[in-house]
CSV table of C-alpha atoms in Angstrom, one decimal:
chain,number,residue,atom,x,y,z
A,1,MET,CA,84.2,19.2,181.3
A,2,THR,CA,86.8,17.2,178.6
A,3,GLN,CA,86.6,21.3,177.5
A,4,ASN,CA,87.8,22.5,180.6
A,5,ARG,CA,90.8,19.8,181.1
A,6,LEU,CA,92.0,20.3,177.9
A,7,ALA,CA,92.0,23.9,178.5
A,8,SER,CA,93.7,23.4,181.6
A,9,ALA,CA,96.3,21.2,180.2
A,10,LEU,CA,96.9,23.6,177.3
A,11,ALA,CA,97.4,27.0,179.9
A,12,LEU,CA,99.7,24.7,181.9
A,13,MET,CA,102.0,23.7,179.1
A,14,GLY,CA,102.0,27.0,177.6
A,15,SER,CA,102.7,28.2,180.9
A,16,PHE,CA,105.9,25.7,181.5
A,17,ILE,CA,107.2,26.5,177.9
A,18,LEU,CA,107.5,30.5,179.0
A,19,PHE,CA,108.5,29.3,182.7
A,20,LEU,CA,111.6,27.4,180.9
A,21,SER,CA,112.2,30.2,178.9
A,22,GLN,CA,113.2,32.3,181.8
A,23,THR,CA,115.3,29.8,183.5
A,24,THR,CA,118.9,28.7,182.8
A,25,ILE,CA,117.9,25.3,181.6
A,26,ALA,CA,120.3,24.0,179.1
A,27,ILE,CA,119.1,24.4,175.3
A,28,GLU,CA,118.9,20.9,174.5
A,29,ILE,CA,117.1,20.0,177.8
A,30,ARG,CA,114.6,22.6,177.2
A,31,ALA,CA,114.3,21.9,173.1
A,32,ILE,CA,113.3,18.2,174.1
A,33,ILE,CA,110.6,19.3,176.8
A,34,THR,CA,109.3,21.7,174.2
A,35,VAL,CA,109.0,19.0,171.5
A,36,ILE,CA,107.2,16.6,174.3
A,37,LEU,CA,104.9,18.8,175.2
A,38,ALA,CA,103.9,19.6,171.7
A,39,PHE,CA,103.8,15.5,171.3
A,40,VAL,CA,101.5,15.7,174.1
A,41,ALA,CA,99.3,18.3,172.8
A,42,THR,CA,98.8,16.7,169.3
A,43,VAL,CA,97.6,13.3,171.8
A,44,LEU,CA,95.3,15.3,173.8
A,45,PHE,CA,93.9,17.1,170.5
A,46,TYR,CA,93.6,13.2,168.7
A,47,PHE,CA,92.0,12.0,171.9
A,48,TYR,CA,89.6,14.6,171.9
A,49,LYS,CA,88.7,14.6,168.3
A,50,ILE,CA,88.2,11.1,169.2
A,51,ARG,CA,86.0,11.9,172.2
A,52,ALA,CA,83.7,14.1,170.6
A,53,ASN,CA,83.1,11.9,167.4
A,54,ASN,CA,81.8,9.1,169.6
A,55,GLN,CA,79.7,11.6,171.8
A,56,SER,CA,78.6,13.0,167.9
A,57,THR,CA,79.6,16.7,169.0
A,58,THR,CA,81.8,18.8,166.6
A,59,ILE,CA,84.6,20.7,168.1
A,60,SER,CA,84.6,24.2,167.4
A,61,LYS,CA,86.6,25.9,164.7
A,62,ALA,CA,88.1,28.2,167.3
A,63,ARG,CA,89.4,25.2,169.5
A,64,LEU,CA,90.8,23.2,166.6
A,65,ASN,CA,92.6,26.5,165.2
A,66,VAL,CA,94.6,27.2,169.0
A,67,LEU,CA,95.1,23.3,169.1
A,68,TYR,CA,96.8,23.7,165.7
A,69,PHE,CA,98.7,27.0,167.0
A,70,PHE,CA,100.0,25.6,170.0
A,71,VAL,CA,101.2,22.0,168.2
A,72,ALA,CA,102.9,24.6,165.6
A,73,ILE,CA,104.7,26.9,167.9
A,74,SER,CA,105.7,24.1,170.4
A,75,PHE,CA,107.5,22.6,167.3
A,76,LEU,CA,108.7,25.6,166.2
A,77,ILE,CA,110.4,26.7,169.7
A,78,GLY,CA,112.0,23.0,169.6
A,79,LEU,CA,113.5,22.8,166.2
A,80,TYR,CA,114.6,26.5,166.4
A,81,SER,CA,116.1,25.3,169.7
A,82,LEU,CA,117.9,22.3,168.5
A,83,LEU,CA,119.0,24.3,165.1
A,84,ALA,CA,120.4,26.6,167.6
A,85,LEU,CA,123.1,24.2,169.1
């Protein structure tokens, strides 16, 4: 159940970033929202990791890599948008 919620949250954040890139929102707002979404993804990751440790299970390596990739891409997009000002 937690895996489904985590996957839906990541998909929702990814689609929201794609939506923001298609609209005419100012670059500053888009950068701030992207960095906030990366922070939320990081918090979700650590929450999921702590919860998995409490249940004596391990996070699969592929899921861990997807979370790292999403957080890294979000921060890079945010930094690029901030530097483009």
